[in-house]
Amino acid sequence: MAAAGVGSGRIIYEQEGVYIHSSCGKTNDQDSLISGILRVLEKDAEIIVDWRPLDDALDSSSILYAGKDSSSVVEWTQAPKERGHRGSEHLNSYEAEWDMVNTVSSKKKPHTNGDAPSHRNGKSKWSFLFSLTDLKSIKQNKEGMGWSYLVFCLKDDVVLPALHFHQGDSKLLIDSLEKYVVLCESPQDKRTLLVNCQNKSLSQSFENLLDEPAYGLIQAGLLDRRMLLWAIHQWKKIKKDPYTATMVGFSKVTNYIFDSLRGSDPSTHQRPPSEMADFLSDAIPGLKINQQEEPGFEVITRIDLGERPVVQRREPVSLEEWTKNIDSEGRILNVDNMKQMIFRGGLSHALRKQAWKFLLGYFPWDSTKEERTQLQKQKTDEYFRMKLQWKSVSEEQEKRNSRLRDYRSLIEKDVNRTDRTNKFYEGQDNPGLILLHDILMTYCMYDFDLGYVQGMSDLLSPLLYVMENEVDAFWCFASYMDQMHQNFEEQMQGMKTQLIQLSTLLRLLDSGFCSYLESQDSGYLYFCFRWLLIRFKREFSFLDILRLWEVMWTELPCKNFHLLLCCAILESEKQQIMEKHYGFNEILKHINELSMKIDVEDVLCKAEAISLQMVKCKELPQAVCEILGLQDSEVTTPDSDTGEDENIGMTRCPTSTFQSDSLPVLATSGARDDSPTQIAMSPNVSRLTPA
């Protein structure tokens, strides 16, 4: 592949050994296979697809070209004067060829569906090029049917000869084209890719940018359509592989679009809030950007959260402590107390294999040892019946089951890159990898609607590591997926909800920090996406994740404790982000680089302290009460260190917005003013509020 430009045209893609089968295989004549070179080039902001026989590679006198003004194929005829004075040396560059295309005259020529136009030279008659703006669809060959081939259909239903890829995969060409146009499967024929189709996936959010506001920017030259389509392509990659693509792809997408909207004039470096709102509401359906009717002011009610208590953690629960809490029949005694001890200190590793089954709901807390033995026998039978379902699928059957093939392909790809530095999974032909694969394939039988989505292997890996048993690991994983299911659904409703809730909590704790993030186009907290998607799996070391997860599984001290963990991490990074005036890219980069550098015990202490601070607040907003599960119920917290009563009464939850005391008090007197206060804000700062 050529990456650099040649002359005034830049080669984006180049592949030799691309053949036209002119006789459709009816004869054995060697001339029926015409070898050529296929190129995709950029010339004057236009993308051109060009194929020509090897013998004609440097002859531009016979090219079929589909111009912008017509989707018909026309034959270019070189002007007589041009051919005479051009030397052979000049003809040996792509610049020469582009010059010739620019100077020739053209005449329309009839072209019937599927037939090449007649031409005076044998092989030359098959040469063609067309602009990508005139491409309507691409038809692909059936899998397993010889060489891969593509058929380009232009507008007005002009069909070009099939191109057969004898020396390479046609997928590379498709990948190159997708950087400039949106391609999706036709509902009528999965082999046909339609150009610029309306797709219901998240990529449509970016296509919406091509509506009236952005279209005007394109027409005005402020936003390049080709690069915007590239951004759509990047977003599609994020959707397919969210946990590996988010930090890279989303940064590139938003950075390009944001920079395009800003322009080069320093006075325009702050994007209008309406454009930011449109972008975010399209990209994350369900989020609403609250823009005030009165420019420059926002009504905020200040809430005094009170002093944050100091929290200390205890040693992990030992095997001896666990054993003391089990009766003669194997029942766990004083379950609430046991959960509190686990929340405060985690578990010793020798205890995890047993205790995790209770924490994840595989074993009921009130079950006897005999009941658990019977349950395991039942679940073992059920597991192997499901495993046999995919194991017994023949190769012929799988050829007719595209979803199963896709699931298997994704699983094999992910398993080979999951925790390979851990001794349990390192090396080739590792039995741990085989078990990962088999459990994930069996889960596809357990929940075929969801199947496998990239990132799920990250959730299974620690479970299998601890259980060291295929069946137990599967059922613990299935229980964990019950909690995480919405994160991996196509609409990603769970992710949307959590981002909204996190924004609400962070605003309660520090609205000044929220305002700063919003001023840097980071108020929607998308840099926390990976944290939420796979529960911090890639932010902490493997052993720290074991501790963090078992603490979260106690469901103490409140609902959605993982969101408070996010707040604790962000609060720790606030000073550096604000003092160094980090912008969008710097914030994203900084958060990404925290991976493996966060102290798990410190974060747990801070998050618990935040929860205690909120629980004791008498005037929590309604939205916060609902997020933390504090409304209309007594909240029990493991608060043995504060000397306070563990039972906190019902919390009054007024419906209001608020700010933390990190923002300056604007009241003229020193007395606290709980009435709504208008605080001067930048008119360009958008607000994220729950839908």
XYZ file of C-alpha atoms in Angstrom, residues 15-625:
611
model
C -3.279 -3.485 -5.146
C -1.821 -5.496 -8.001
C -3.231 -8.828 -9.129
C -6.778 -7.514 -9.417
C -8.313 -9.267 -12.436
C -11.283 -8.825 -14.711
C -12.618 -12.165 -16.009
C -13.684 -10.896 -19.396
C -15.131 -14.148 -20.727
C -16.810 -15.079 -17.422
C -14.983 -18.408 -17.421
C -16.558 -19.695 -20.635
C -13.191 -20.379 -22.306
C -9.733 -21.423 -21.223
C -8.135 -18.628 -23.217
C -5.490 -16.876 -21.135
C -6.713 -13.496 -22.408
C -10.010 -14.046 -20.539
C -8.174 -13.112 -17.319
C -7.053 -9.491 -17.519
C -4.577 -8.572 -14.802
C -4.574 -5.006 -13.587
C -3.796 -2.541 -10.814
C -6.505 -1.091 -8.599
C -5.867 2.234 -6.920
C -7.806 4.644 -4.739
C -6.457 8.172 -5.070
C -7.111 11.597 -3.661
C -7.034 14.486 -6.088
C -8.225 17.998 -5.234
C -10.267 16.746 -2.244
C -11.957 14.165 -4.490
C -11.558 10.395 -4.057
C -11.074 8.421 -7.271
C -11.235 4.645 -7.745
C -9.036 3.650 -10.705
C -8.488 0.237 -12.333
C -6.496 -0.415 -15.468
C -4.717 -3.378 -17.077
C -1.009 -3.702 -16.417
C -0.237 -3.014 -20.074
C -2.173 0.249 -19.855
C -0.899 1.337 -16.456
C 0.756 4.436 -17.896
C -1.672 5.121 -20.740
C -4.364 7.620 -19.852
C -5.797 7.815 -23.338
C -8.466 5.200 -22.646
C -10.088 5.637 -19.260
C -13.735 5.235 -18.395
C -14.641 8.019 -16.004
C -17.799 8.769 -14.061
C -17.891 12.499 -13.575
C -19.535 14.436 -10.756
C -22.195 15.793 -13.073
C -23.289 12.386 -14.269
C -23.357 8.847 -13.036
C -23.025 7.614 -16.615
C -19.725 6.106 -17.671
C -18.024 8.249 -20.297
C -14.992 7.616 -22.458
C -12.200 10.142 -22.229
C -10.620 11.014 -25.574
C -7.318 12.830 -25.407
C -7.086 16.084 -27.322
C -4.695 15.619 -30.295
C -2.434 18.522 -29.407
C -1.870 17.241 -25.904
C -0.437 13.891 -26.915
C 2.156 15.312 -29.240
C 4.223 17.457 -26.902
C 4.190 15.272 -23.768
C 7.401 13.351 -23.348
C 7.696 9.748 -22.203
C 9.348 10.846 -18.979
C 6.356 12.981 -18.112
C 4.043 10.018 -18.667
C 5.785 7.984 -15.969
C 4.133 9.757 -13.055
C 0.646 9.965 -11.650
C 0.831 13.716 -11.954
C 1.045 13.254 -15.715
C -1.976 11.018 -15.717
C -3.991 13.482 -13.641
C -2.935 16.291 -15.969
C -4.165 14.295 -18.949
C -7.490 13.609 -17.280
C -7.847 17.305 -16.587
C -7.128 18.339 -20.166
C -9.049 15.775 -22.176
C -12.442 16.331 -23.689
C -15.203 13.838 -23.189
C -18.181 12.433 -24.944
C -20.930 10.313 -23.458
C -20.983 6.732 -24.518
C -23.752 4.155 -24.123
C -23.045 1.547 -21.501
C -25.396 -1.329 -20.868
C -25.843 -2.986 -17.494
C -23.018 -5.454 -16.860
C -21.290 -5.007 -20.242
C -18.074 -3.180 -20.897
C -18.150 -0.527 -23.618
C -16.558 -1.312 -26.939
C -13.107 0.073 -27.569
C -10.495 -0.065 -30.262
C -7.891 -1.813 -28.053
C -8.423 -5.298 -26.574
C -7.467 -4.877 -22.918
C -7.704 -1.090 -22.830
C -11.454 -1.199 -23.198
C -11.744 -2.459 -19.621
C -9.973 0.491 -17.963
C -12.192 2.608 -15.774
C -12.168 5.163 -13.006
C -14.936 6.901 -11.133
C -15.445 9.404 -8.359
C -16.491 7.998 -4.990
C -19.357 10.513 -4.936
C -20.933 8.533 -7.786
C -20.764 5.160 -6.066
C -24.152 3.668 -5.189
C -23.309 0.200 -3.887
C -20.708 -2.574 -3.766
C -21.593 -6.228 -4.208
C -19.340 -8.871 -2.647
C -18.857 -12.538 -3.446
C -20.242 -15.368 -1.343
C -17.855 -16.703 1.286
C -15.914 -19.765 0.186
C -16.668 -19.216 -3.518
C -13.178 -18.905 -5.039
C -11.366 -15.580 -5.268
C -12.971 -12.672 -3.522
C -14.463 -10.139 -5.904
C -16.287 -6.825 -5.822
C -18.768 -5.294 -8.256
C -19.183 -1.503 -8.207
C -22.623 -0.162 -9.030
C -22.759 3.545 -9.834
C -25.713 5.875 -9.742
C -28.254 5.409 -12.540
C -27.565 1.663 -12.050
C -24.394 1.572 -14.134
C -22.571 -1.653 -13.224
C -18.811 -1.970 -13.757
C -17.016 -5.267 -14.440
C -16.349 -7.482 -11.440
C -12.863 -7.132 -9.960
C -11.346 -10.430 -8.739
C -8.651 -10.176 -6.052
C -6.177 -12.976 -6.855
C -3.378 -11.719 -4.625
C -5.087 -10.078 -1.714
C -8.230 -9.668 0.345
C -10.859 -7.243 -0.930
C -11.580 -6.293 2.709
C -8.579 -3.952 2.691
C -10.204 -1.974 -0.099
C -13.503 -1.817 1.790
C -11.660 -0.571 4.881
C -10.000 2.160 2.796
C -13.284 3.290 1.266
C -15.020 3.377 4.652
C -12.737 6.221 5.655
C -14.559 8.383 3.101
C -18.072 6.963 2.798
C -20.469 5.192 5.126
C -21.159 1.592 4.069
C -23.769 -0.753 5.500
C -25.396 -4.018 4.531
C -28.475 -3.911 2.343
C -31.568 -5.244 4.161
C -32.424 -7.252 1.036
C -28.957 -8.718 0.364
C -26.213 -8.987 2.978
C -23.623 -9.295 0.206
C -24.457 -5.767 -0.981
C -23.000 -2.729 0.772
C -24.986 0.463 0.314
C -23.238 3.829 0.288
C -24.264 6.558 2.743
C -27.185 4.456 4.020
C -29.258 5.410 7.034
C -28.163 3.026 9.775
C -29.946 2.681 13.114
C -26.658 2.157 14.967
C -24.767 4.812 16.885
C -22.995 5.899 13.713
C -26.264 7.561 12.732
C -25.575 10.088 15.454
C -22.671 11.363 13.398
C -24.628 11.163 10.164
C -27.064 13.554 11.804
C -24.238 16.069 11.749
C -24.699 16.139 7.988
C -28.137 17.660 8.467
C -28.800 21.329 7.954
C -26.381 22.995 10.446
C -23.355 20.916 9.518
C -24.288 20.883 5.837
C -24.039 24.635 5.875
C -20.573 24.371 7.399
C -19.544 21.922 4.680
C -20.838 24.224 1.962
C -19.005 27.146 3.553
C -15.774 25.185 3.636
C -15.581 25.120 7.430
C -16.177 21.392 7.799
C -14.756 18.840 5.403
C -17.311 16.174 4.464
C -14.653 13.554 3.793
C -13.108 13.976 7.231
C -16.529 13.974 8.858
C -17.215 10.628 7.207
C -13.902 9.442 8.601
C -15.189 10.461 12.021
C -18.292 8.347 11.442
C -16.023 5.418 10.567
C -14.131 5.887 13.830
C -17.400 5.965 15.781
C -18.463 2.660 14.206
C -15.188 1.171 15.445
C -15.919 2.445 18.951
C -19.302 0.753 18.912
C -17.816 -2.561 17.737
C -14.989 -2.573 20.261
C -15.846 0.012 22.937
C -13.306 -0.771 25.628
C -10.251 -0.714 23.327
C -11.392 2.010 20.956
C -12.971 4.568 23.272
C -9.807 6.297 24.443
C -8.273 6.440 20.971
C -11.187 6.595 18.577
C -13.422 8.931 20.541
C -10.523 11.297 21.076
C -9.814 11.421 17.338
C -13.470 11.817 16.421
C -14.305 14.570 18.847
C -10.981 16.308 18.374
C -11.457 16.575 14.617
C -15.085 17.684 14.776
C -14.387 20.131 17.580
C -11.394 21.633 15.791
C -13.369 21.897 12.551
C -16.154 23.750 14.299
C -13.710 26.037 16.080
C -11.842 27.103 12.968
C -8.452 28.767 12.971
C -9.549 32.121 14.367
C -8.630 32.311 18.085
C -11.817 34.263 18.708
C -13.836 31.199 17.636
C -12.021 28.687 19.841
C -15.007 28.407 22.164
C -17.693 26.471 20.341
C -21.271 27.777 20.600
C -23.229 25.771 23.196
C -25.952 24.946 20.677
C -23.460 23.068 18.501
C -22.030 21.250 21.514
C -25.541 20.314 22.599
C -26.438 18.974 19.163
C -23.275 16.894 19.007
C -23.681 15.334 22.450
C -27.405 14.675 22.229
C -26.816 12.921 18.915
C -23.799 10.961 20.108
C -25.405 9.896 23.394
C -29.181 9.708 22.901
C -30.886 10.277 26.228
C -28.514 12.970 27.442
C -29.863 16.498 27.436
C -27.784 19.639 27.443
C -29.431 22.257 29.597
C -28.854 25.696 28.106
C -30.192 28.617 30.054
C -32.628 30.998 28.468
C -30.807 33.903 30.102
C -27.251 33.983 28.689
C -24.466 33.989 31.249
C -26.529 32.925 34.282
C -27.606 29.655 35.791
C -29.912 29.124 38.746
C -28.166 26.935 41.320
C -29.279 26.036 44.831
C -26.346 25.566 47.182
C -26.347 22.422 49.344
C -24.150 22.121 52.417
C -23.023 18.491 52.546
C -21.335 18.944 55.899
C -17.956 17.641 56.967
C -16.651 14.534 55.294
C -15.783 11.825 57.840
C -12.411 10.079 57.960
C -12.660 6.412 57.015
C -10.226 3.627 57.758
C -10.202 0.141 56.317
C -9.612 -3.131 58.136
C -7.645 -6.273 57.306
C -9.194 -8.743 54.837
C -11.662 -11.251 56.256
C -9.736 -14.379 57.174
C -10.718 -18.014 56.741
C -11.012 -18.263 60.525
C -13.467 -15.340 60.716
C -15.518 -16.856 57.922
C -15.622 -20.287 59.584
C -16.798 -18.792 62.886
C -19.851 -17.397 61.065
C -21.031 -20.781 59.746
C -23.405 -23.059 61.667
C -23.271 -26.857 61.855
C -25.306 -27.261 58.631
C -23.173 -24.820 56.677
C -25.431 -21.767 56.788
C -23.841 -18.311 56.980
C -24.728 -16.590 60.257
C -25.269 -12.833 60.524
C -25.048 -12.155 56.793
C -25.236 -8.361 57.201
C -22.250 -8.329 59.528
C -20.288 -10.554 57.174
C -21.009 -8.235 54.241
C -19.881 -5.261 56.300
C -16.588 -6.949 57.130
C -16.040 -7.794 53.457
C -16.894 -4.228 52.468
C -14.409 -2.815 54.954
C -11.485 -5.108 54.220
C -12.180 -7.484 51.386
C -11.357 -11.183 51.545
C -8.186 -13.177 52.022
C -7.405 -14.959 48.761
C -7.890 -18.448 50.197
C -11.497 -17.516 51.009
C -12.468 -15.999 47.668
C -13.302 -19.252 45.881
C -15.999 -19.940 48.475
C -17.211 -16.444 49.348
C -17.550 -15.098 45.799
C -20.246 -17.659 45.040
C -22.361 -16.079 47.773
C -21.527 -12.486 46.843
C -22.511 -13.073 43.209
C -25.712 -14.917 44.055
C -24.641 -18.325 42.745
C -25.141 -19.724 46.278
C -28.003 -18.396 48.444
C -26.727 -16.942 51.716
C -29.168 -19.056 53.748
C -28.399 -22.363 52.000
C -26.967 -25.404 53.796
C -23.883 -27.259 52.648
C -26.021 -30.143 51.383
C -28.274 -27.775 49.411
C -25.257 -26.188 47.789
C -23.891 -29.601 46.808
C -27.177 -30.466 45.115
C -27.273 -27.077 43.420
C -23.780 -27.592 42.009
C -24.771 -30.979 40.585
C -27.812 -29.447 38.943
C -25.839 -26.500 37.552
C -23.096 -28.806 36.288
C -25.620 -30.811 34.263
C -27.200 -27.628 32.940
C -23.832 -26.174 31.967
C -22.667 -29.188 30.000
C -26.004 -29.467 28.192
C -25.500 -25.892 26.956
C -21.865 -26.535 26.129
C -22.856 -29.569 24.060
C -25.169 -27.362 21.992
C -22.329 -25.428 20.385
C -19.831 -28.280 20.553
C -22.134 -30.470 18.452
C -22.625 -27.886 15.698
C -20.924 -29.215 12.560
C -18.866 -27.063 10.206
C -21.660 -27.284 7.639
C -24.221 -26.086 10.184
C -22.002 -23.228 11.296
C -21.669 -22.040 7.702
C -25.408 -21.383 7.816
C -25.325 -19.671 11.216
C -23.684 -16.295 10.777
C -24.352 -15.149 14.348
C -22.618 -18.157 15.858
C -19.680 -17.653 13.500
C -19.445 -14.009 14.507
C -19.598 -14.852 18.207
C -16.883 -17.488 17.841
C -14.654 -15.139 15.836
C -14.927 -12.339 18.421
C -14.335 -14.719 21.319
C -11.237 -16.250 19.739
C -9.889 -12.787 19.036
C -10.513 -11.512 22.571
C -9.366 -14.601 24.440
C -5.969 -14.400 22.784
C -5.417 -10.919 24.224
C -7.038 -11.169 27.667
C -4.666 -10.904 30.664
C -1.857 -12.662 28.817
C 0.730 -11.269 31.260
C -0.980 -13.145 34.111
C 0.664 -16.525 34.731
C -2.757 -18.154 34.717
C -3.213 -17.161 31.044
C 0.303 -16.697 29.648
C 1.935 -18.798 26.943
C 0.607 -20.714 23.970
C -1.967 -23.525 24.313
C -2.676 -22.415 27.866
C -5.555 -24.433 29.404
C -6.842 -21.206 30.978
C -7.378 -19.737 27.506
C -9.276 -22.833 26.414
C -11.559 -22.524 29.440
C -12.104 -18.811 28.757
C -13.116 -19.662 25.206
C -15.431 -22.508 26.188
C -17.190 -20.559 28.951
C -17.814 -17.584 26.664
C -19.108 -19.813 23.868
C -21.424 -21.552 26.337
C -22.674 -18.176 27.549
C -23.771 -17.518 23.957
C -26.066 -20.542 24.315
C -27.231 -19.292 27.737
C -28.087 -15.819 26.383
C -28.095 -16.033 22.615
C -29.773 -12.632 22.175
C -26.799 -10.900 23.771
C -24.248 -13.518 22.778
C -20.735 -12.185 23.080
C -19.696 -8.541 23.063
C -16.097 -7.418 23.291
C -15.182 -6.640 26.888
C -17.012 -9.571 28.428
C -13.792 -11.606 28.505
C -12.400 -8.968 30.891
C -15.234 -9.695 33.319
C -14.792 -13.462 33.126
C -11.001 -13.611 33.491
C -10.764 -12.820 37.259
C -13.689 -15.147 37.993
C -12.040 -18.110 36.293
C -8.726 -17.239 37.956
C -10.332 -17.438 41.411
C -12.697 -20.376 40.834
C -10.242 -22.595 38.968
C -13.323 -24.513 37.863
C -15.153 -24.215 34.560
C -18.698 -24.722 35.854
C -18.403 -22.518 38.930
C -16.743 -19.782 36.885
C -19.548 -19.913 34.314
C -22.365 -19.516 36.838
C -20.559 -16.735 38.694
C -20.015 -15.031 35.338
C -23.694 -15.446 34.411
C -24.663 -13.825 37.730
C -22.220 -10.969 37.173
C -23.572 -10.447 33.661
C -27.064 -10.088 35.122
C -25.715 -6.935 36.771
C -23.737 -5.765 33.749
C -26.105 -6.790 30.967
C -27.245 -3.304 29.978
C -23.647 -2.177 29.464
C -23.313 -4.561 26.536
C -26.705 -4.218 24.881
C -26.773 -2.631 21.432
C -28.452 0.562 22.615
C -26.016 0.806 25.567
C -28.790 2.137 27.774
C -26.868 1.161 30.895
C -23.900 3.277 29.851
C -26.060 6.286 29.071
C -27.817 6.065 32.430
C -24.581 5.720 34.384
C -22.963 8.701 32.656
C -25.985 10.841 33.506
C -25.970 9.637 37.114
C -22.233 10.213 37.468
C -22.634 13.765 36.198
C -25.369 14.374 38.773
C -23.253 13.074 41.663
C -20.138 14.968 40.606
C -22.091 18.201 40.369
C -23.305 17.734 43.933
C -19.755 17.212 45.159
C -18.044 19.921 43.129
C -19.971 21.935 40.581
C -16.935 24.171 40.079
C -14.978 21.213 38.734
C -17.972 20.247 36.593
C -18.074 23.737 35.137
C -14.396 23.524 34.275
C -14.865 20.154 32.569
C -17.764 21.540 30.570
C -15.708 24.527 29.482
C -13.204 22.030 28.067
C -15.880 19.994 26.237
C -15.520 17.206 28.817
C -18.647 17.734 30.881
C -20.313 14.608 29.552
C -17.568 12.553 31.323
C -16.994 10.243 28.388
C -13.438 9.647 29.602
C -15.071 7.486 32.311
C -16.640 5.212 29.703
C -14.103 2.405 30.106
C -14.298 2.570 33.909
C -18.031 1.936 33.802
C -18.130 -0.515 30.916
C -15.942 -3.174 32.535
C -15.937 -1.968 36.162
C -12.405 -0.543 36.315
C -10.899 -3.824 35.069
C -8.186 -2.010 33.109
C -7.546 0.737 35.641
C -6.209 -1.403 38.516
C -3.778 -4.275 38.774
C -5.238 -7.781 38.543
C -5.029 -8.407 42.305
C -6.476 -4.983 43.113
C -9.455 -5.741 40.866
C -10.173 -8.852 42.934
C -10.348 -6.634 46.026
C -12.372 -3.885 44.353
C -14.979 -6.203 42.857
C -15.639 -8.166 46.046
C -16.179 -4.900 47.916
C -18.647 -3.676 45.278
C -20.509 -7.008 45.299
C -21.529 -6.461 48.935
C -23.832 -3.696 47.601
C -22.727 -1.534 50.513
C -22.882 1.176 51.658
C -25.425 2.263 49.071
C -26.694 1.612 45.590
C -24.348 2.500 42.676
C -21.268 2.653 44.876
C -19.124 2.272 41.739
C -20.206 5.781 40.699
C -18.831 7.146 43.959
C -15.560 5.357 43.170
C -15.494 7.347 39.928
C -16.116 10.554 41.891
C -13.305 9.694 44.307
C -10.816 9.184 41.470
C -11.868 12.359 39.670
C -11.718 14.361 42.898
C -8.117 13.180 43.398
C -7.199 14.371 39.901
C -9.111 17.652 40.016
C -6.220 19.802 41.220
C -3.809 18.727 38.520
C -6.419 19.006 35.765
C -7.472 22.523 36.744
C -4.109 23.949 37.805
C -2.448 22.834 34.597
C -5.422 24.052 32.549
C -5.882 20.751 30.777
C -8.030 20.898 27.656
C -10.116 18.145 26.105
C -7.217 16.063 24.774
C -5.081 16.530 27.881
C -7.935 15.448 30.174
C -8.575 12.346 28.096
C -4.883 11.499 27.978
C -4.404 12.128 31.700
C -7.342 9.924 32.723
C -6.212 7.167 30.383
C -2.696 7.234 31.838
C -4.023 6.683 35.365
C -4.322 2.996 34.475
C -2.383 0.824 36.956
C -1.429 3.900 39.009
C -4.478 4.185 41.287
C -4.299 3.053 44.913
C -7.330 0.832 45.428
C -7.452 1.205 49.234
C -7.218 4.986 49.011
C -10.037 5.144 46.473
C -12.242 2.860 48.554
C -11.701 5.055 51.647
C -12.591 8.231 49.746
C -15.657 6.708 48.110
C -16.987 5.421 51.432
C -16.388 8.804 53.051
C -18.341 10.472 50.226
C -21.234 8.059 50.752
C -21.331 8.775 54.507
C -21.211 12.500 53.833
C -24.187 12.252 51.476
C -26.203 9.929 53.706
C -25.952 12.390 56.608
C -27.041 15.341 54.474
C -30.650 16.270 55.317
C -31.407 17.997 52.019
C -30.151 15.735 49.284
C -31.733 16.423 45.881
C -34.301 13.910 44.720
C -32.146 12.728 41.816
C -29.215 11.921 44.115
C -31.461 10.044 46.556
